Coordinates of C-alpha atoms in Angstrom, one line a residue:
X1 CA 106.4 99.2 71.0
X2 CA 110.1 99.6 71.4
X3 CA 111.0 102.2 74.0
X4 CA 114.4 103.0 72.4
X5 CA 114.2 106.2 70.4
X6 CA 110.7 107.0 71.7
X7 CA 109.4 109.7 74.0
X8 CA 107.2 109.5 77.1
X9 CA 105.5 112.3 79.1
X10 CA 105.2 111.2 82.7
X11 CA 103.0 113.1 85.2
X12 CA 104.1 113.0 88.8
X13 CA 107.5 112.2 87.3
X14 CA 109.5 114.0 90.0
X15 CA 108.9 111.3 92.6
X16 CA 107.6 107.9 93.4
X17 CA 106.1 105.8 90.6
X18 CA 106.6 108.6 88.1
X19 CA 110.2 109.1 88.8
X20 CA 110.9 105.3 88.6
X21 CA 109.1 105.3 85.2
X22 CA 111.2 108.2 83.9
X23 CA 114.4 106.4 85.0
X24 CA 113.3 103.2 83.3
X25 CA 112.5 105.0 80.0
X26 CA 115.9 106.6 79.9
X27 CA 117.6 103.3 80.9
X28 CA 115.9 101.7 77.9
X29 CA 117.1 104.3 75.5
X30 CA 114.1 106.5 75.4
X31 CA 113.5 110.2 76.2
X32 CA 111.1 111.6 78.8
X33 CA 109.4 114.8 79.9
X34 CA 108.7 115.1 83.6
X35 CA 105.4 116.9 84.2
X36 CA 105.2 117.8 87.9
X37 CA 104.6 120.7 90.2
X38 CA 107.8 120.1 92.2
X39 CA 110.2 122.3 90.3
X40 CA 113.2 121.8 92.5
X41 CA 113.0 118.0 92.5
X42 CA 112.0 117.8 88.8
X43 CA 114.9 119.9 87.6
X44 CA 117.3 117.9 89.8
X45 CA 116.2 114.6 88.2
X46 CA 116.4 116.2 84.7
X47 CA 119.8 117.5 85.4
X48 CA 121.0 114.1 86.6
X49 CA 119.6 112.2 83.6
X50 CA 120.9 114.6 81.0
X51 CA 119.7 115.5 77.6
X52 CA 117.2 112.7 77.4
X53 CA 115.0 114.4 80.0
X54 CA 113.3 117.7 80.3
X55 CA 111.2 119.1 83.1
X56 CA 107.9 121.0 82.7
X57 CA 106.4 122.5 85.7
X58 CA 102.8 121.4 85.3
X59 CA 99.5 121.6 87.2
X60 CA 97.7 118.7 85.6
X61 CA 94.3 120.3 86.3
X62 CA 95.2 123.3 84.2
X63 CA 94.6 122.5 80.5
X64 CA 96.7 125.3 79.2
X65 CA 99.7 124.2 81.4
X66 CA 99.3 120.6 80.2
X67 CA 99.2 121.8 76.6
X68 CA 102.3 123.9 77.1
X69 CA 104.2 120.9 78.5
X70 CA 103.1 118.6 75.7
X71 CA 104.1 121.2 73.1
X72 CA 107.5 121.7 74.8
X73 CA 108.0 117.9 74.7
X74 CA 107.3 117.7 71.0
X75 CA 109.6 120.7 70.4
X76 CA 112.4 119.1 72.4
X77 CA 112.1 115.5 71.2
X78 CA 110.1 115.6 68.0
X79 CA 107.0 113.7 69.2
X80 CA 105.2 111.8 72.0
X81 CA 104.8 108.0 72.0
X82 CA 103.9 107.2 75.6
X83 CA 101.8 109.0 78.2
X84 CA 102.1 107.7 81.8
X85 CA 99.8 109.3 84.3
X86 CA 101.2 109.0 87.8
X87 CA 100.2 112.4 89.3
X88 CA 97.7 112.0 92.1
X89 CA 96.7 112.8 95.7
X90 CA 95.0 110.8 98.4
X91 CA 93.7 113.3 100.8
X92 CA 91.7 111.3 103.4
X93 CA 88.4 112.5 104.8
X94 CA 85.2 111.0 106.0
X95 CA 82.0 112.3 104.5
X96 CA 80.7 112.9 108.0
X97 CA 83.1 113.5 110.9
X98 CA 83.3 115.1 114.3
X99 CA 84.5 118.2 112.4
X100 CA 81.4 118.2 110.3
X101 CA 80.6 117.2 106.7
X102 CA 83.4 117.1 104.1
X103 CA 83.7 120.4 102.2
X104 CA 82.8 119.7 98.6
X105 CA 85.9 121.7 97.5
X106 CA 88.1 119.1 99.2
X107 CA 86.3 116.2 97.4
X108 CA 86.5 118.0 94.1
X109 CA 90.2 118.8 94.4
X110 CA 91.0 115.0 94.6
X111 CA 88.7 114.4 91.6
X112 CA 90.3 117.2 89.6
X113 CA 93.8 116.0 90.1
X114 CA 93.3 112.2 89.9
X115 CA 90.6 112.1 87.2
X116 CA 90.4 115.3 85.2
X117 CA 94.2 115.7 85.2
X118 CA 94.5 112.2 83.8
X119 CA 91.9 113.0 81.1
X120 CA 93.6 116.2 80.1
X121 CA 97.0 114.4 79.6
X122 CA 95.3 111.6 77.6
X123 CA 93.5 114.1 75.4
X124 CA 96.5 116.4 74.6
X125 CA 99.1 113.7 74.4
X126 CA 97.0 111.5 72.1
X127 CA 96.6 114.4 69.7
X128 CA 100.4 114.2 69.2
X129 CA 100.5 110.4 69.1
X130 CA 98.2 110.2 66.1
X131 CA 100.8 112.0 64.1
X132 CA 103.4 109.3 64.7
X133 CA 104.4 106.8 62.0
X134 CA 102.8 103.4 62.6
X135 CA 104.8 100.3 63.4
X136 CA 104.2 96.9 61.8
X137 CA 101.0 96.4 64.0
X138 CA 99.7 99.8 63.1
X139 CA 100.6 101.1 66.5
X140 CA 101.4 104.7 67.2
X141 CA 101.3 105.1 71.0
X142 CA 100.5 103.8 74.4
X143 CA 98.6 105.5 77.3
X144 CA 99.2 104.1 80.8
X145 CA 97.0 105.4 83.7
X146 CA 97.4 104.9 87.4
X147 CA 94.4 103.9 89.4
X148 CA 94.6 102.1 92.8
X149 CA 93.3 99.1 94.6
X150 CA 91.1 101.7 96.4
X151 CA 89.1 101.8 93.2
X152 CA 87.8 98.4 94.2
X153 CA 88.5 98.1 98.0
X154 CA 88.1 101.7 99.2
X155 CA 88.5 102.2 102.9
X156 CA 86.6 104.5 105.3
X157 CA 87.8 108.0 104.6
X158 CA 88.7 107.2 101.0
X159 CA 85.4 108.2 99.3
X160 CA 87.0 110.9 97.1
X161 CA 90.1 109.0 96.3
X162 CA 88.2 105.8 95.5
X163 CA 85.7 107.6 93.4
X164 CA 88.4 109.3 91.3
X165 CA 90.4 106.1 90.8
X166 CA 87.3 104.0 90.0
X167 CA 86.5 106.6 87.3
X168 CA 90.0 106.1 85.8
X169 CA 89.3 102.4 85.7
X170 CA 85.9 103.0 84.2
X171 CA 87.1 105.1 81.3
X172 CA 89.9 102.8 80.4
X173 CA 87.9 100.4 78.1
X174 CA 85.8 103.0 76.3
X175 CA 88.9 105.1 75.5
X176 CA 90.8 102.0 74.4
X177 CA 88.0 101.1 72.1
X178 CA 87.9 104.6 70.7
X179 CA 91.7 104.9 70.3
X180 CA 91.9 101.5 68.5
X181 CA 91.1 103.4 65.3
X182 CA 94.2 105.5 65.8
X183 CA 96.6 102.7 66.8
X184 CA 96.9 103.9 70.4
X185 CA 96.6 101.4 73.3
X186 CA 95.2 102.3 76.7
X187 CA 96.0 100.4 79.9
X188 CA 95.5 101.2 83.6
X189 CA 97.6 99.9 86.5
X190 CA 95.9 99.6 89.9
X191 CA 98.8 99.6 92.4
X192 CA 98.5 98.3 96.0
X193 CA 100.7 99.7 98.7
X194 CA 103.9 101.2 97.4
X195 CA 106.8 102.9 99.1
X196 CA 106.2 106.4 97.7
X197 CA 105.9 109.9 99.2
X198 CA 102.1 109.3 99.5
X199 CA 102.8 106.7 102.2
X200 CA 106.0 108.2 103.5
X201 CA 104.1 110.7 105.5
X202 CA 102.3 108.1 107.6
X203 CA 103.5 107.2 111.1
X204 CA 105.6 104.1 111.2
X205 CA 103.0 102.2 113.2
X206 CA 100.4 103.0 110.5
X207 CA 102.8 101.8 107.7
X208 CA 103.4 98.6 109.6
X209 CA 99.7 98.1 110.1
X210 CA 99.2 98.4 106.3
X211 CA 102.0 96.0 105.6
X212 CA 100.3 93.3 107.8
X213 CA 97.4 93.4 105.3
X214 CA 99.7 92.4 102.4
X215 CA 99.6 88.6 101.7
X216 CA 102.9 88.2 99.8
X217 CA 105.5 89.4 99.4
X218 CA 104.9 91.0 102.8
X219 CA 106.3 94.5 102.2
X220 CA 105.6 97.7 100.4
X221 CA 106.0 97.6 96.6
X222 CA 109.0 99.3 95.1
X223 CA 108.5 102.1 92.5
X224 CA 110.9 100.3 90.2
X225 CA 108.4 97.3 90.2
X226 CA 105.7 99.6 89.0
X227 CA 108.1 100.8 86.2
X228 CA 108.7 97.1 85.3
X229 CA 105.0 96.7 84.5
X230 CA 105.0 100.0 82.5
X231 CA 107.8 98.6 80.4
X232 CA 106.0 95.4 79.8
X233 CA 102.8 97.1 78.9
X234 CA 104.6 99.3 76.3
X235 CA 106.4 96.3 74.8
X236 CA 103.5 93.8 74.8
X237 CA 101.0 94.8 72.0
X238 CA 98.2 92.6 73.2
X239 CA 97.7 94.5 76.5
X240 CA 94.9 97.0 75.8
X241 CA 91.7 98.2 77.5
X242 CA 92.6 96.5 80.7
X243 CA 93.2 97.4 84.4
X244 CA 96.0 95.4 86.0
X245 CA 96.2 95.1 89.7
X246 CA 99.7 95.3 91.0
X247 CA 99.0 94.5 94.6
X248 CA 100.5 91.3 96.0
X249 CA 97.0 89.9 96.3
X250 CA 95.9 92.5 98.9
X251 CA 92.3 93.2 99.5
X252 CA 91.9 96.2 101.7
X253 CA 89.9 96.1 104.9
X254 CA 87.3 98.6 105.8
X255 CA 89.7 100.6 107.9

């Protein structure tokens, strides 16, 4: 699909991978809605990018909040063509630690944001996509989800995060098969180590330790490089039902 003239909803769009995606969409002539909980940052980006962007304060685990954001986007821009799910958390915790067993609420919070939040956006955005006019391939929309290499190479302390991201990978193909009847493609990106707020909170020594695990190029990924792949997925009609690792050939160690 052509990004120009089309509209994307981007969760986590106020920072990191989501922000880079919003900026890419606007640069390519599209419009975007930032769905994020960070009101200050989200409004700042929307103000900077002008009339092509709106901000919707959104808790992705709240179905009503997601529905309101989707409806607001359609009201502002006339439709939704792309949904890019970047919202996520990576709260580390061992199942058993010196502090005791992990509270199930902590595990569930990660699953709710990373998995259920992704599903809610897919569900509500796709209801709008089916109303779009098809292009020459019969295509009406594209859904892009964000998993993680942790879906495959989960480290100690990442049980909740890995489980949530593995589930995103697992639902990619069945939803793509279902949505084929509607002309909507579904693709998941599994990023490696990216220079985002999720990693920014780590001590410098920890960041350097992670970088040593990256084969090449030996650095953190840049959010704009994630957005480059989002653009290619949107524009290449043959990408469907697949999870693409964007990870510089990293395979995470146990720790």
